[in-house]
Tab-separated table of C-alpha atoms in Angstrom:
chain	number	residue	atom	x	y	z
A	1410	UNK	CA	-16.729	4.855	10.118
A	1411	UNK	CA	-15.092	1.290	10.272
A	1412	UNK	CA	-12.200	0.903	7.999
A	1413	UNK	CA	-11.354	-1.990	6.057
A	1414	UNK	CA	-11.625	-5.395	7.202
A	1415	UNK	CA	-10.119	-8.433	6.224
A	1416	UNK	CA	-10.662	-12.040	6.974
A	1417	UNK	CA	-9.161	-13.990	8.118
A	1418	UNK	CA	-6.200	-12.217	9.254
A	1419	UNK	CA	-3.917	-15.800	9.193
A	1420	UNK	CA	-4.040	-18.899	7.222
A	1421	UNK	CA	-1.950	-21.590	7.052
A	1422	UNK	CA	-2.409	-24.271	3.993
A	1423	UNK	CA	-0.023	-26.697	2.277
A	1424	UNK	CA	0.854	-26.774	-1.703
A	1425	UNK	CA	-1.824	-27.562	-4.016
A	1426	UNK	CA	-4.609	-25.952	-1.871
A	1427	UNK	CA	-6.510	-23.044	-2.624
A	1428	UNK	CA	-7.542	-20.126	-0.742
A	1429	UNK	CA	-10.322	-17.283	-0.566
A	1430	UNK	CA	-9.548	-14.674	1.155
A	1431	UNK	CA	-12.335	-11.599	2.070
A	1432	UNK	CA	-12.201	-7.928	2.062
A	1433	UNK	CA	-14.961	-5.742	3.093
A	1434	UNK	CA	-14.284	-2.209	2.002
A	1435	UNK	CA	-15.066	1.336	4.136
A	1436	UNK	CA	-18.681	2.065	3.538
A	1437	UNK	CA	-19.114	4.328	0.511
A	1438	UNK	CA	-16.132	2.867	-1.295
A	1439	UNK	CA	-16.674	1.110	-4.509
A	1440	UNK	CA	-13.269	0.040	-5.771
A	1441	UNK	CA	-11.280	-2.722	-4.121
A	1442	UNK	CA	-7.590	-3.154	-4.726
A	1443	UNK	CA	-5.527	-6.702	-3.828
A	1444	UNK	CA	-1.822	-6.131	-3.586
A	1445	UNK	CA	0.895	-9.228	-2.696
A	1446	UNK	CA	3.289	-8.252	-0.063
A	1447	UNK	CA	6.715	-9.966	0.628
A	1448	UNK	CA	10.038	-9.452	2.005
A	1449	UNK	CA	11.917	-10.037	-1.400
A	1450	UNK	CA	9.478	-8.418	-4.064
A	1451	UNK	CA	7.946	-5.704	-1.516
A	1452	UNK	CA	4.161	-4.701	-2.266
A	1453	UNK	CA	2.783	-5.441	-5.946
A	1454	UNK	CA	-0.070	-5.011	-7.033
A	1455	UNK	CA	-2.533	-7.810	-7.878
A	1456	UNK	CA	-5.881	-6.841	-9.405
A	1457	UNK	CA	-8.499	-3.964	-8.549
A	1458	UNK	CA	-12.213	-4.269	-8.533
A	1459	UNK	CA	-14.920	-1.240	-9.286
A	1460	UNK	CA	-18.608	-1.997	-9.676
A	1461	UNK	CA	-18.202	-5.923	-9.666
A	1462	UNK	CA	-15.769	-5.715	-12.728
A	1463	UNK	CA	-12.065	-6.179	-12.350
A	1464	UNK	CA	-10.565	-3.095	-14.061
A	1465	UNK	CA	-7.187	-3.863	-13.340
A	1466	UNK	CA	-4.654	-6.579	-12.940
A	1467	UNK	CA	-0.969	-7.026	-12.110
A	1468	UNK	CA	1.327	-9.132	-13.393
A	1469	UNK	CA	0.540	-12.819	-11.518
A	1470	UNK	CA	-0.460	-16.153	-12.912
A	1471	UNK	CA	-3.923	-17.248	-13.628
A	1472	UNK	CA	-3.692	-18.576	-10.485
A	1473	UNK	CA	-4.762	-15.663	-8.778
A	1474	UNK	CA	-8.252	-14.359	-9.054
A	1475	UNK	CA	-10.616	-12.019	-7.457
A	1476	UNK	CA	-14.502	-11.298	-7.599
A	1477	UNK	CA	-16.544	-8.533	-6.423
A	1478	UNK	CA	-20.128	-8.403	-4.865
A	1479	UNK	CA	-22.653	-5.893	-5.611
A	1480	UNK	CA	-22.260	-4.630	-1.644
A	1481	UNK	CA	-18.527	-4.068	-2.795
A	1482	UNK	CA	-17.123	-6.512	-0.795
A	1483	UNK	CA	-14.287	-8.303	-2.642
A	1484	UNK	CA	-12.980	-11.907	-2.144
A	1485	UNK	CA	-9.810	-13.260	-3.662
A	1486	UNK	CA	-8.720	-16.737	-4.816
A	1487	UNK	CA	-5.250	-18.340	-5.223
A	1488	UNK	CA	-5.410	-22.170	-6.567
A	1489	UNK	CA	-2.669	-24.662	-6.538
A	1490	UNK	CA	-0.448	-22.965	-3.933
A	1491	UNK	CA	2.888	-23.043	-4.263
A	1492	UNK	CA	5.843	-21.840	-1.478
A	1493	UNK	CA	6.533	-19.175	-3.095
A	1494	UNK	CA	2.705	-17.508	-2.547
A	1495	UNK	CA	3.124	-17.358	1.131
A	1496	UNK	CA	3.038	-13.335	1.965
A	1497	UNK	CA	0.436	-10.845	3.794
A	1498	UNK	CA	-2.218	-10.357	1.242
A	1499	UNK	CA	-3.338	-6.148	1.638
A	1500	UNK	CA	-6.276	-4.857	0.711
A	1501	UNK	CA	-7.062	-1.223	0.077
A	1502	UNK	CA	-10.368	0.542	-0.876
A	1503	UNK	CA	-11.377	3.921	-2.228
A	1504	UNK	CA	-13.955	5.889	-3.267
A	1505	UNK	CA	-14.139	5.047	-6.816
A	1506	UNK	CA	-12.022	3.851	-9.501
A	1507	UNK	CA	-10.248	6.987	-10.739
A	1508	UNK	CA	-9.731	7.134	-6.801
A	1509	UNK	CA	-6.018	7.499	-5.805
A	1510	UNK	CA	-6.421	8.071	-2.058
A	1511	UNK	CA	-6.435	3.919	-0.773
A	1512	UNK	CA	-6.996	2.901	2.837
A	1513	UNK	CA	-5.607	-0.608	3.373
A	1514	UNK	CA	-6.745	-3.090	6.315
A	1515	UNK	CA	-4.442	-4.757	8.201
A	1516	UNK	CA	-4.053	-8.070	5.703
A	1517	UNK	CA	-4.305	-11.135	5.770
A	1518	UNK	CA	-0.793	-13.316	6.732
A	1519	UNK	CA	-0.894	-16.514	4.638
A	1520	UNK	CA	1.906	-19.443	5.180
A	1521	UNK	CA	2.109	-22.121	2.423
A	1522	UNK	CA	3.946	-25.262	3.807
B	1429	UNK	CA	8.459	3.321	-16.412
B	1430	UNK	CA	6.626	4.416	-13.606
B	1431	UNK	CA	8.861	3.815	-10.209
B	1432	UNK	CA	9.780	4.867	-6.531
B	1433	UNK	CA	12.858	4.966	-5.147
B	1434	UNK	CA	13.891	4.820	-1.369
B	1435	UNK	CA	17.539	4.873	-1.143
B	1436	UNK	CA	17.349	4.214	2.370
B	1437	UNK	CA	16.556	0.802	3.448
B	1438	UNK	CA	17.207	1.371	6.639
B	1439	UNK	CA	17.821	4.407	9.371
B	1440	UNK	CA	18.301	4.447	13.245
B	1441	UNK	CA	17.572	8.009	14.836
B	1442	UNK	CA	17.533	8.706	18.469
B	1443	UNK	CA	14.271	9.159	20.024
B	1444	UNK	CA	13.997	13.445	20.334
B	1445	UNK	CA	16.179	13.611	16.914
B	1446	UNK	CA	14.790	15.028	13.900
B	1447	UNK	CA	13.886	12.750	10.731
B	1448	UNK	CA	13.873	12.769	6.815
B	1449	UNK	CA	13.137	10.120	5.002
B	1450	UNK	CA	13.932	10.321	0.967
B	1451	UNK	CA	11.854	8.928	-1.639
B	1452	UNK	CA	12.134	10.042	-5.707
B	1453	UNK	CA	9.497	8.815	-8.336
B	1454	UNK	CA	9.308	8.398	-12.624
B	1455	UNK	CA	6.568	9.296	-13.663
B	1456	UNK	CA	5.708	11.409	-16.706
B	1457	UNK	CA	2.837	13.084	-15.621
B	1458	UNK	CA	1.565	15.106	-12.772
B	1459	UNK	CA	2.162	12.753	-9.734
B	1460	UNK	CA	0.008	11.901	-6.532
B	1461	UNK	CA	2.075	11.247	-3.953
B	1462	UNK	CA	1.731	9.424	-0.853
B	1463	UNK	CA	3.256	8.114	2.324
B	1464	UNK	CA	1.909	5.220	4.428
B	1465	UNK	CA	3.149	3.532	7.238
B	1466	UNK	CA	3.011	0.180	8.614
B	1467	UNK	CA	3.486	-1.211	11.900
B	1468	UNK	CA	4.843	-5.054	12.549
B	1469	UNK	CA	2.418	-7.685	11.492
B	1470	UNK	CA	-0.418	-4.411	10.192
B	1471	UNK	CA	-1.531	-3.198	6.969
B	1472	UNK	CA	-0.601	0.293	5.730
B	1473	UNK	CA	-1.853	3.896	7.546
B	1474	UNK	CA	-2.255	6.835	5.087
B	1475	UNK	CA	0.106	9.476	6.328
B	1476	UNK	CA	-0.069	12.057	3.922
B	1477	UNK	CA	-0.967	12.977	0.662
B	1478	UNK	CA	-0.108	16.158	-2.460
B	1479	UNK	CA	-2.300	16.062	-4.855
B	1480	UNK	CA	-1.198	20.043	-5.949
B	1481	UNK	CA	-1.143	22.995	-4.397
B	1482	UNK	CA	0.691	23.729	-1.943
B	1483	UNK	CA	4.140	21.715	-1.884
B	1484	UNK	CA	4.249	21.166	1.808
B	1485	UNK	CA	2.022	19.205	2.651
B	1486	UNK	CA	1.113	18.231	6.836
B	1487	UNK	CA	-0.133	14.561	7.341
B	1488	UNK	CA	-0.743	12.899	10.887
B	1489	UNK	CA	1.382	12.196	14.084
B	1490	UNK	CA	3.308	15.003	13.228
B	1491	UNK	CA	4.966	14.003	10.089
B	1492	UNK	CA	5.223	16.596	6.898
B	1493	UNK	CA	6.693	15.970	3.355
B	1494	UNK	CA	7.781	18.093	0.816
B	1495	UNK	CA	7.416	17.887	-2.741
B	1496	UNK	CA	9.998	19.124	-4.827
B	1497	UNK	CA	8.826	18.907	-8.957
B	1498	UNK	CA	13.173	20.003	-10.047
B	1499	UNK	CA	14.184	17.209	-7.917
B	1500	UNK	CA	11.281	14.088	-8.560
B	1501	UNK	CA	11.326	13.983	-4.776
B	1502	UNK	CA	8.850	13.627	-1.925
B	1503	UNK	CA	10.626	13.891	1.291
B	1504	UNK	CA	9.202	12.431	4.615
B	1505	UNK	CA	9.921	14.667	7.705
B	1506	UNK	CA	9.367	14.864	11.356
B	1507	UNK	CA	11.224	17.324	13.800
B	1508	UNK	CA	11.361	15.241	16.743
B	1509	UNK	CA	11.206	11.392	16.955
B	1510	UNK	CA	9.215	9.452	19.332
B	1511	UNK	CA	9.883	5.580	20.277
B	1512	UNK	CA	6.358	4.617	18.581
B	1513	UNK	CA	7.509	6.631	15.002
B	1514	UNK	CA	9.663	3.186	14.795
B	1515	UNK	CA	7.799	0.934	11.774
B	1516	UNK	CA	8.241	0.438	8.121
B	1517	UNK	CA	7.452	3.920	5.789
B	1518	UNK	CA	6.458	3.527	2.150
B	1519	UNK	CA	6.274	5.958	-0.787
B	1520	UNK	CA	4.175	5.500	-3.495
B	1521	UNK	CA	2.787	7.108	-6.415
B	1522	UNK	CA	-0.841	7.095	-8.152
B	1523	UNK	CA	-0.767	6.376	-11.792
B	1524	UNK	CA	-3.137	5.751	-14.452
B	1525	UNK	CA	-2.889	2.883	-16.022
B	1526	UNK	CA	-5.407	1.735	-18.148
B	1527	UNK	CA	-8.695	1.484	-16.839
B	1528	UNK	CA	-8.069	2.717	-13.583
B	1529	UNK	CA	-5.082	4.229	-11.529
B	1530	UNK	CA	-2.921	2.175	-8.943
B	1531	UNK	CA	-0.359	2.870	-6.680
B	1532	UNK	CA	3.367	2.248	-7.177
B	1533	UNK	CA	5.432	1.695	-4.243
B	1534	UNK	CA	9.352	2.398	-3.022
B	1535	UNK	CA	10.873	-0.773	-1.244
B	1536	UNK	CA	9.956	0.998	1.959
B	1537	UNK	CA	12.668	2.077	4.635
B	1538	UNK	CA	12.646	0.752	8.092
B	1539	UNK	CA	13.040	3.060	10.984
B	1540	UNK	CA	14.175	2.047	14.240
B	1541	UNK	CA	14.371	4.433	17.410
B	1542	UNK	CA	17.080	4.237	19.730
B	1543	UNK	CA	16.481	5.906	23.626
């Protein structure tokens, strides 16, 4: 079974852009988690996804939003980038949404300049 | 709150050595408990996992953890280090919040492996 797969794996973009970034999840899982990695605030989490509703969501700025398609795949969004938003975006999927077991791909590496 | 704690940012072994790596939660309820690992520049591998039961638990490449209720802990182990153990190990723990459950991670402690 493929495992989860993220594109694309680096981006590069200057302040006041915005982003999408894509997650396809392992086939079978429904729920789709986002979490912000970086070397001063570690990993936190940003929003999850089950059944194309968002049923979670950290503690981030409107800037920051996420959508999910009815094949599960999940795409996120950050508008008006700022410095500080440069980190390796993880995704993790699972089964379902009272699923605690989460298998991550390998991120995506984003650089504001 | 709900929280991790790895005291250990970071820890040199010697390749052959053994290995423990500490981790406590907060958490009022039952926890799930997990350890991933990630390489340079790579998302996170599921090690291993307690849900209940038994309260040593085997995971992959070797690695075992013990979960100890008294103590909030969740111990990482290996008996004898190779070169390629070296990476970054995370604990985390599954919590419901809300709607759904999410993970809660430690700060992570970095391994290196010396010859």
């Amino acid at each position: 079974k493929a495992g989860v797969t993220q594109t694309p794996r680096y981006l590069i973009k200057t302040r006041g852009q915005q982003v999408t970034l894509s997650c396809s999840p392992i086939s079978g899982h429904r729920s789709v988690s986002w979490y912000q990695q970086t070397p001063g605030q570690g990993l936190q989490f940003l929003f999850e996804y089950f059944s194309e509703t968002q049923r979670n969501k950290g503690n981030f700025p409107g800037r920051f939003s996420g959508r999910q398609f009815s094949n599960s795949r999940s795409e996120m969004n950050v508008s008006t980038l700022e410095l500080g938003d440069s980190a390796l975006y993880l995704c993790a999927s699972s089964l379902g949404w009272d699923s605690y077991e989460q298998y991550f791909g390998p991120g995506t590496r984003l650089t504001v300049t | 709150a709900q929280s991790v704690t790895q005291p250990d940012i970071h820890i040199t072994v010697s390749e052959g050595a053994s290995l423990e790596l500490r981790c406590n939660y907060s958490y009022g309820a039952t926890p799930y408990l997990f350890w991933y690992v990630q390489s340079p520049g790579q998302g996170l591998q599921l090690l291993l996992k307690y849900f209940s039961g038994d309260t040593l638990v085997q995971g992959i490449k070797g690695f075992e953890a013990e979960f100890k209720r008294s103590q909030s802990s969740f111990n990482l182990r290996k008996p004898s280090v190779h070169w390629s153990d070296a990476a970054e190990y995370f604990c985390a723990v599954g919590v419901a919040d809300g709607a759904t459950n999410k993970l809660i991670f430690g700060t992570g402690t970095l391994l290196a492996v010396q010859p």
